[in-house]
Short mmCIF file of C-alpha atoms and ligand atoms in Angstrom, two decimals:
data_model
loop_
_atom_site.label_atom_id
_atom_site.label_comp_id
_atom_site.label_asym_id
_atom_site.label_seq_id
_atom_site.Cartn_x
_atom_site.Cartn_y
_atom_site.Cartn_z
CA MET A 12 -2.52 -15.75 -15.23
CA ASN A 13 -5.82 -14.07 -14.37
CA THR A 14 -5.98 -10.92 -17.20
CA SER A 15 -7.97 -8.27 -17.73
CA SER A 16 -9.69 -7.52 -21.03
CA ARG A 17 -7.74 -4.92 -22.47
CA THR A 18 -6.06 -5.96 -25.33
CA HIS A 19 -6.08 -2.36 -26.91
CA ALA A 20 -4.27 -0.18 -23.67
CA GLY A 21 -1.58 1.85 -23.78
CA ALA A 22 0.39 -0.16 -20.96
CA LEU A 23 0.65 -2.94 -19.59
CA LEU A 24 0.82 -3.64 -15.79
CA ILE A 25 1.57 -7.25 -14.31
CA ILE A 26 1.51 -7.92 -10.72
CA ASP A 27 3.65 -10.90 -9.24
CA LEU A 28 1.20 -12.48 -6.17
CA ASP A 29 4.52 -14.93 -6.05
CA ALA A 30 6.28 -11.95 -4.99
CA ILE A 31 3.80 -10.53 -3.20
CA CYS A 32 3.46 -14.32 -0.64
CA GLU A 33 7.02 -15.08 -0.44
CA ASN A 34 7.54 -11.08 1.17
CA TRP A 35 4.83 -12.03 3.35
CA ARG A 36 6.25 -15.56 4.64
CA SER A 37 9.83 -13.35 4.85
CA LEU A 38 7.58 -10.94 6.65
CA LYS A 39 6.46 -13.25 8.65
CA SER A 40 9.71 -15.27 9.71
CA ARG A 41 10.89 -12.46 11.01
CA VAL A 42 8.68 -11.61 13.46
CA GLY A 43 8.35 -15.34 14.67
CA THR A 44 5.51 -16.58 16.73
CA THR A 45 3.95 -12.81 16.47
CA HIS A 46 0.87 -13.57 13.87
CA CYS A 47 1.85 -12.09 10.81
CA ALA A 48 -1.55 -9.99 9.50
CA ALA A 49 -1.52 -8.37 6.13
CA VAL A 50 -3.10 -4.56 4.78
CA VAL A 51 -4.95 -4.51 2.06
CA LYS A 52 -6.74 -1.37 2.09
CA ALA A 53 -7.44 1.05 -1.12
CA ASP A 54 -7.26 -2.14 -3.28
CA ALA A 55 -4.54 -3.43 -2.54
CA TYR A 56 -2.67 -0.51 -2.23
CA GLY A 57 -4.13 0.05 -5.55
CA LEU A 58 -2.56 -3.38 -6.88
CA GLY A 59 -6.32 -5.77 -6.54
CA ALA A 60 -7.14 -6.31 -3.35
CA GLN A 61 -9.60 -8.95 -4.98
CA HIS A 62 -6.72 -11.41 -5.92
CA VAL A 63 -4.08 -10.09 -3.77
CA ALA A 64 -5.99 -11.22 -0.57
CA PRO A 65 -6.85 -14.61 -1.46
CA ALA A 66 -3.77 -15.30 -2.30
CA LEU A 67 -2.34 -14.69 1.00
CA TYR A 68 -5.10 -17.24 2.52
CA ARG A 69 -3.90 -19.27 0.46
CA ALA A 70 -0.27 -18.44 2.27
CA GLY A 71 -1.53 -18.45 5.65
CA CYS A 72 -2.37 -14.65 5.94
CA ARG A 73 -5.31 -15.01 8.40
CA HIS A 74 -5.56 -11.66 9.71
CA PHE A 75 -7.08 -8.64 6.94
CA PHE A 76 -7.13 -4.89 7.76
CA VAL A 77 -8.74 -2.30 5.58
CA ALA A 78 -9.74 0.62 6.16
CA HIS A 79 -13.24 1.18 4.76
CA VAL A 80 -16.36 -0.80 5.78
CA ASP A 81 -17.10 -1.22 1.74
CA GLU A 82 -13.92 -2.34 0.69
CA ALA A 83 -14.66 -5.13 3.58
CA LEU A 84 -17.72 -6.14 2.34
CA ALA A 85 -16.43 -6.65 -0.87
CA LEU A 86 -13.53 -8.84 0.29
CA ARG A 87 -15.68 -11.08 2.72
CA PRO A 88 -16.97 -13.06 0.19
CA LEU A 89 -13.41 -13.83 -1.12
CA LEU A 90 -11.61 -15.05 2.53
CA ALA A 91 -13.04 -17.64 4.44
CA ALA A 92 -14.87 -17.48 7.43
CA ASP A 93 -11.05 -18.57 9.80
CA ALA A 94 -9.83 -15.24 8.07
CA THR A 95 -10.56 -12.35 10.26
CA LEU A 96 -11.58 -8.89 8.57
CA TYR A 97 -10.68 -5.71 10.63
CA VAL A 98 -12.14 -1.85 9.45
CA LEU A 99 -9.20 1.09 10.50
CA HIS A 100 -11.93 3.51 10.18
CA GLY A 101 -14.75 1.87 12.34
CA ALA A 102 -18.38 1.92 11.83
CA PRO A 103 -19.66 5.37 10.17
CA PRO A 104 -22.19 5.84 12.85
CA GLY A 105 -25.97 3.79 11.75
CA ALA A 106 -23.66 1.60 9.55
CA GLU A 107 -22.93 -0.67 12.97
CA PRO A 108 -24.56 -3.49 12.54
CA VAL A 109 -23.67 -4.21 9.44
CA PHE A 110 -20.85 -5.41 10.95
CA PRO A 111 -21.76 -8.43 12.45
CA ALA A 112 -24.16 -9.35 9.72
CA HIS A 113 -20.71 -9.83 8.14
CA ASP A 114 -18.54 -10.96 10.43
CA ILE A 115 -16.21 -8.08 10.38
CA VAL A 116 -14.46 -6.24 12.96
CA PRO A 117 -14.47 -2.31 13.69
CA VAL A 118 -11.25 -0.95 15.17
CA LEU A 119 -13.08 1.24 17.67
CA ASN A 120 -11.24 4.95 17.74
CA SER A 121 -13.27 6.94 19.99
CA LEU A 122 -15.57 7.48 23.06
CA PRO A 123 -19.20 8.22 20.37
CA GLN A 124 -17.57 4.67 18.42
CA LEU A 125 -16.85 2.88 21.84
CA ALA A 126 -20.44 4.04 22.82
CA ALA A 127 -22.53 2.75 19.35
CA TRP A 128 -20.18 -0.55 19.49
CA ARG A 129 -21.53 -1.02 23.74
CA ALA A 130 -25.12 -0.25 22.50
CA LEU A 131 -25.30 -2.77 19.72
CA ALA A 132 -24.25 -5.38 21.69
CA GLN A 133 -26.68 -4.48 24.51
CA GLN A 134 -29.48 -4.35 21.62
CA LEU A 135 -28.31 -7.59 20.14
CA GLY A 136 -27.85 -9.49 23.97
CA LYS A 137 -24.78 -10.54 22.41
CA THR A 138 -20.94 -9.20 23.32
CA LEU A 139 -19.15 -8.36 20.43
CA PRO A 140 -15.43 -8.25 19.44
CA ALA A 141 -13.61 -5.65 18.83
CA VAL A 142 -9.96 -4.02 18.15
CA LEU A 143 -9.07 -1.11 20.71
CA GLN A 144 -6.85 2.00 19.01
CA VAL A 145 -5.28 3.73 21.64
CA ASP A 146 -3.39 6.86 19.92
CA THR A 147 0.39 7.49 21.05
CA GLY A 148 1.73 10.27 19.42
CA MET A 149 0.50 10.30 15.99
CA ALA A 150 -2.93 12.35 16.98
CA ARG A 151 -4.92 10.98 14.24
CA LEU A 152 -7.24 7.82 15.50
CA GLY A 153 -7.47 6.13 19.08
CA LEU A 154 -8.31 7.74 22.13
CA SER A 155 -6.09 9.81 23.98
CA ALA A 156 -4.39 10.18 27.14
CA ALA A 157 -7.54 11.08 28.90
CA GLU A 158 -9.76 8.99 26.95
CA LEU A 159 -7.76 6.73 27.64
CA ASP A 160 -7.89 7.66 31.62
CA LEU A 161 -11.75 6.94 31.25
CA VAL A 162 -12.01 3.57 30.19
CA SER A 163 -9.46 2.14 32.09
CA HIS A 164 -11.55 4.06 35.13
CA ASP A 165 -14.69 2.32 33.80
CA PRO A 166 -14.93 -1.24 33.12
CA ASP A 167 -19.04 -0.49 31.94
CA LEU A 168 -17.32 0.92 29.10
CA LEU A 169 -16.37 -1.56 27.93
CA GLN A 170 -19.42 -4.19 28.11
CA GLY A 171 -20.63 -5.97 26.78
CA ILE A 172 -17.52 -5.84 23.63
CA ASP A 173 -14.85 -8.98 23.59
CA LEU A 174 -11.74 -6.95 23.44
CA THR A 175 -9.79 -8.89 20.31
CA LEU A 176 -7.53 -6.56 19.97
CA ILE A 177 -5.44 -3.13 21.55
CA MET A 178 -3.48 -1.59 19.01
CA SER A 179 -1.53 1.71 18.37
CA HIS A 180 0.20 3.11 15.00
CA LEU A 181 3.89 4.53 14.30
CA VAL A 182 4.69 7.93 13.35
CA SER A 183 8.35 7.46 12.21
CA ALA A 184 9.19 3.87 12.24
CA GLU A 185 11.23 4.17 8.21
CA GLU A 186 14.07 5.79 10.51
CA ALA A 187 14.86 3.13 13.00
CA GLY A 188 17.16 5.92 15.32
CA ASN A 189 14.03 8.25 15.24
CA PRO A 190 13.31 8.69 19.25
CA ILE A 191 9.79 9.04 18.41
CA ASN A 192 9.48 5.28 18.33
CA THR A 193 10.91 4.14 21.81
CA GLY A 194 8.32 7.15 23.21
CA GLN A 195 5.87 5.45 21.27
CA LEU A 196 6.82 2.37 22.13
CA ALA A 197 6.81 3.64 26.02
CA ARG A 198 3.26 4.94 26.05
CA PHE A 199 2.33 2.18 24.09
CA ARG A 200 3.22 -0.56 27.18
CA ALA A 201 1.86 2.00 29.31
CA ALA A 202 -1.86 1.91 27.92
CA LEU A 203 -1.75 -2.15 28.09
CA ARG A 204 -0.79 -1.87 31.54
CA ARG A 205 -4.25 0.13 32.18
CA LEU A 206 -6.27 -2.37 29.97
CA PRO A 207 -7.53 -5.12 30.88
CA PRO A 208 -5.11 -8.34 29.10
CA THR A 209 -5.26 -8.13 25.49
CA ALA A 210 -3.54 -9.07 22.38
CA ALA A 211 -1.81 -6.00 21.11
CA SER A 212 -0.12 -4.41 17.84
CA LEU A 213 2.20 -1.64 17.23
CA ALA A 214 3.36 -2.42 14.38
CA ASN A 215 2.87 -1.54 10.63
CA SER A 216 5.72 -2.43 8.27
CA SER A 217 8.82 -0.74 8.74
CA GLY A 218 8.07 -0.92 12.38
CA ILE A 219 8.88 -4.67 12.57
CA PHE A 220 12.66 -3.89 11.60
CA LEU A 221 12.37 -2.22 14.84
CA GLY A 222 12.83 -5.66 16.54
CA ALA A 223 11.24 -7.97 18.37
CA ASP A 224 10.36 -5.13 21.08
CA TYR A 225 7.86 -3.44 18.49
CA HIS A 226 6.25 -7.18 17.53
CA PHE A 227 3.57 -7.00 20.24
CA ASP A 228 1.16 -10.25 19.29
CA LEU A 229 0.50 -8.55 15.64
CA VAL A 230 2.01 -6.90 13.16
CA ARG A 231 -0.09 -5.36 10.14
CA PRO A 232 2.31 -4.98 7.32
CA GLY A 233 0.90 -3.02 4.04
CA ALA A 234 3.51 -1.69 1.70
CA ALA A 235 6.27 -4.15 3.10
CA LEU A 236 4.33 -6.82 1.27
CA TYR A 237 3.55 -4.70 -2.54
CA GLY A 238 7.97 -4.42 -2.38
CA ILE A 239 8.41 -1.01 -1.25
CA ALA A 240 10.87 -0.39 1.46
CA PRO A 241 10.54 -1.01 5.34
CA ALA A 242 13.83 0.42 6.52
CA ALA A 243 16.11 4.19 5.20
CA GLY A 244 19.19 3.07 4.93
CA ILE A 245 19.52 -0.97 4.08
CA ASP A 246 19.22 -2.83 1.00
CA ASN A 247 15.42 -3.94 0.27
CA PRO A 248 14.89 -6.95 1.21
CA GLN A 249 11.37 -7.55 -0.64
CA ARG A 250 11.15 -8.31 -3.55
CA ALA A 251 9.59 -6.28 -6.49
CA VAL A 252 6.05 -6.97 -6.97
CA ILE A 253 5.06 -4.42 -10.55
CA HIS A 254 6.36 -4.80 -13.76
CA LEU A 255 4.95 -1.24 -15.97
CA ARG A 256 5.31 -1.34 -19.31
CA GLY A 257 4.19 1.05 -21.89
CA LYS A 258 3.55 0.91 -25.52
CA VAL A 259 5.71 2.84 -27.95
CA ILE A 260 2.70 4.99 -29.87
CA GLN A 261 5.10 7.11 -32.84
CA THR A 262 9.00 7.21 -32.90
CA ARG A 263 10.93 10.49 -34.73
CA LEU A 264 13.83 11.56 -35.36
CA ILE A 265 14.43 15.63 -34.54
CA ASP A 266 17.79 18.25 -35.05
CA SER A 267 19.66 19.67 -32.31
CA GLY A 268 17.93 22.23 -30.98
CA THR A 269 14.32 21.07 -31.22
CA ALA A 270 11.54 21.52 -28.35
CA VAL A 271 9.25 19.06 -26.99
CA GLY A 272 6.18 18.73 -25.09
CA TYR A 273 4.02 21.26 -23.95
CA ASN A 274 5.61 24.54 -22.59
CA HIS A 275 9.34 23.51 -24.47
CA ARG A 276 10.19 22.20 -21.52
CA TRP A 277 13.46 20.32 -22.96
CA THR A 278 15.43 20.86 -26.02
CA ALA A 279 17.64 18.52 -27.90
CA ARG A 280 20.88 19.79 -27.26
CA ARG A 281 21.91 16.25 -30.87
CA PRO A 282 19.65 14.78 -33.26
CA SER A 283 17.76 12.84 -30.87
CA ARG A 284 15.40 9.73 -31.10
CA ILE A 285 12.20 11.09 -29.89
CA VAL A 286 9.72 8.08 -28.46
CA THR A 287 6.19 8.91 -27.95
CA VAL A 288 4.79 5.97 -25.13
CA ALA A 289 0.88 5.64 -24.25
CA ILE A 290 0.83 6.60 -20.57
CA GLY A 291 0.79 9.86 -19.01
CA TYR A 292 -0.33 11.12 -15.76
CA ALA A 293 -4.03 10.35 -16.06
CA ASP A 294 -2.49 6.87 -15.29
CA GLY A 295 -0.69 7.63 -12.16
CA TYR A 296 2.37 8.27 -14.25
CA LEU A 297 3.18 12.15 -11.95
CA ARG A 298 3.65 15.02 -13.96
CA SER A 299 6.80 15.64 -11.64
CA LEU A 300 8.10 12.79 -13.28
CA SER A 301 8.47 15.01 -16.17
CA ASN A 302 11.89 15.86 -17.04
CA SER A 303 12.59 13.57 -14.02
CA GLY A 304 11.98 9.52 -14.55
CA TYR A 305 13.10 6.80 -16.90
CA ALA A 306 12.33 4.39 -18.52
CA HIS A 307 14.32 0.92 -19.89
CA PHE A 308 14.81 -1.03 -23.05
CA HIS A 309 17.04 -4.29 -22.28
CA GLY A 310 18.07 -2.76 -19.89
CA ILE A 311 19.69 0.71 -20.75
CA ARG A 312 17.93 3.45 -19.07
CA LEU A 313 16.50 6.21 -21.23
CA PRO A 314 15.43 9.22 -19.52
CA VAL A 315 11.55 10.96 -19.47
CA VAL A 316 12.37 14.76 -21.57
CA GLY A 317 9.52 17.32 -21.65
CA ASN A 318 6.47 17.34 -19.62
CA VAL A 319 4.26 14.78 -18.84
CA SER A 320 1.81 14.73 -20.47
CA MET A 321 -2.09 13.21 -19.30
CA ASP A 322 -1.95 10.61 -22.15
CA THR A 323 1.42 10.32 -23.46
CA ILE A 324 5.56 10.62 -22.55
CA THR A 325 8.32 11.49 -24.62
CA ILE A 326 11.57 9.81 -24.20
CA ASP A 327 14.96 10.62 -25.70
CA ALA A 328 15.55 6.86 -27.43
CA THR A 329 19.05 8.59 -28.80
CA ASP A 330 21.03 5.65 -27.00
CA THR A 331 19.44 2.33 -28.48
CA ALA A 332 19.87 1.31 -32.09
CA GLU A 333 18.67 1.91 -35.15
CA GLY A 334 14.50 0.46 -35.61
CA ALA A 335 14.85 -1.40 -32.37
CA LEU A 336 12.22 0.93 -31.01
CA GLN A 337 9.35 0.30 -33.43
CA GLU A 338 5.59 1.60 -32.75
CA GLY A 339 3.96 -1.81 -30.21
CA THR A 340 7.53 -1.79 -28.85
CA LEU A 341 7.08 -2.06 -24.81
CA ILE A 342 9.64 -0.40 -22.14
CA ASP A 343 9.50 -0.56 -19.02
CA LEU A 344 8.68 2.11 -16.18
CA ALA A 345 8.63 0.61 -13.54
CA CYS A 346 11.11 -2.77 -13.08
CA PRO A 347 13.39 -4.29 -10.50
CA LEU A 348 15.77 -1.82 -12.30
CA ASN A 349 13.59 0.77 -11.43
CA PRO A 350 11.48 -0.51 -8.39
CA VAL A 351 8.44 1.73 -6.98
CA ASP A 352 10.84 3.42 -4.28
CA THR A 353 13.10 4.47 -6.92
CA VAL A 354 10.27 6.05 -9.84
CA ALA A 355 8.50 7.98 -6.31
CA GLU A 356 12.63 9.86 -5.61
CA ARG A 357 12.74 10.74 -9.16
CA ALA A 358 8.55 12.39 -8.44
CA GLY A 359 9.39 13.58 -5.53
CA THR A 360 7.15 10.97 -3.02
CA ILE A 361 7.13 8.06 -1.40
CA GLY A 362 5.93 4.74 -3.11
CA TYR A 363 3.32 4.55 -1.81
CA GLU A 364 2.07 7.34 -3.80
CA ILE A 365 3.39 5.92 -6.26
CA LEU A 366 1.00 2.63 -6.43
CA THR A 367 -1.98 3.55 -4.97
CA SER A 368 -2.31 6.48 -8.18
CA LEU A 369 -1.79 3.61 -10.96
CA GLY A 370 -4.52 3.75 -12.72
CA ASN A 371 -8.00 2.22 -14.82
CA ARG A 372 -6.55 1.64 -18.49
CA TYR A 373 -3.81 -0.62 -17.83
CA ALA A 374 -4.22 -3.84 -18.81
CA ARG A 375 -3.35 -5.46 -15.57
CA SER A 376 -2.40 -9.14 -15.36
CA TRP A 377 -1.80 -11.17 -12.08
CA THR A 378 0.46 -13.99 -12.35
CA GLY A 379 1.35 -16.86 -9.92
CA GLY A 380 -0.49 -17.08 -6.07
CA GLN A 381 -1.70 -20.26 -6.13
C1 PLP B 423 -1.63 1.95 6.39
C2 PLP B 423 -1.63 1.16 7.94
C3 PLP B 423 -0.87 -0.24 8.49
C4 PLP B 423 0.34 -0.14 7.20
O1 PLP B 423 1.24 0.29 6.89
P1 PLP B 423 2.44 -0.24 6.19
O2 PLP B 423 3.41 1.72 6.65
O3 PLP B 423 2.31 0.17 4.93
O4 PLP B 423 2.90 -1.16 6.66
C5 PLP B 423 -0.52 -0.69 9.11
N1 PLP B 423 -1.16 0.00 10.37
C6 PLP B 423 -2.55 0.97 10.11
C7 PLP B 423 -2.84 0.89 10.73
C8 PLP B 423 -2.21 1.61 8.86
O5 PLP B 423 -3.01 2.63 8.98
#
């Protein structure tokens, strides 16, 4: 176990690296001979990329995606030379030389990025590896259809560039029946026909579950590695990865009719036991969980009552045995009984936002991953 040195923290965040690796292996087994990469941007969705990426490398993963070049620079020393590290945003203008100097591969998303990469290759007198992104419906990053036209008619635009992968990104892959998926698949195939023969990648986590047509040569899961359900309407096949436990810092008995917390958003309808737990919206326990979130104690579900504060939440623990909850007792705020997707649903958001909002005050520990 690898632990941060916050022995007096108000809450513990335990990250199960074995579960992450098992989730990667199960995704890998769904795609056969296709490479299974790992998306570890945003500090591995808030779970600690410096722990997650090396554990996934040991599990067999050799392709890693981050969003920013700074994220890649932080990870590069932790991964062996046979791991490829890709930057989804590509190089910020002027930062191109950082990529070959540190063995990092950019995703080229625009004609200016393509031109800058070509210029660097010429300047260094060698071909440089790159991924090319084409837009098939997101209208966010990647060459538009018109820009792709230009590139397909003028091979000089790829001069000096060793295209190792052509990729695109799905808009609504978690909705298996959405016709945007088949439309994007068709546009992606058409784009591939117009470019030199190159390995291809379309699927994020949910895309893997759309079937083999979407797998191509490499898939790019993020969320499903971290336990987020990849498809609506089916049981989540992925293992839960985080266990979030908050410490009780005070317990009190209140009379029926007593209101609790900021703005008195909740009033007891019976004599109640209220416990105050040291976690709040500053820790990513979102304020939208006011009067809506749940905690668990030995499997008993206990509602969050009143407004979530910056540093504390209040919980109705009337249904627990007298004395069971005391100062220092840990109660579960996210666990297999109350997974990230359920917390997200109660907060009116998605699991991705719950994970990436997790704050910096936890005593974090990472288990397994060897
Ligand atoms: C974030 C991201 C992914 C991973 O998506 P998940 O839904 O988390 O699996 C894959 N590809 C691109 C381009 C991304 O930005």
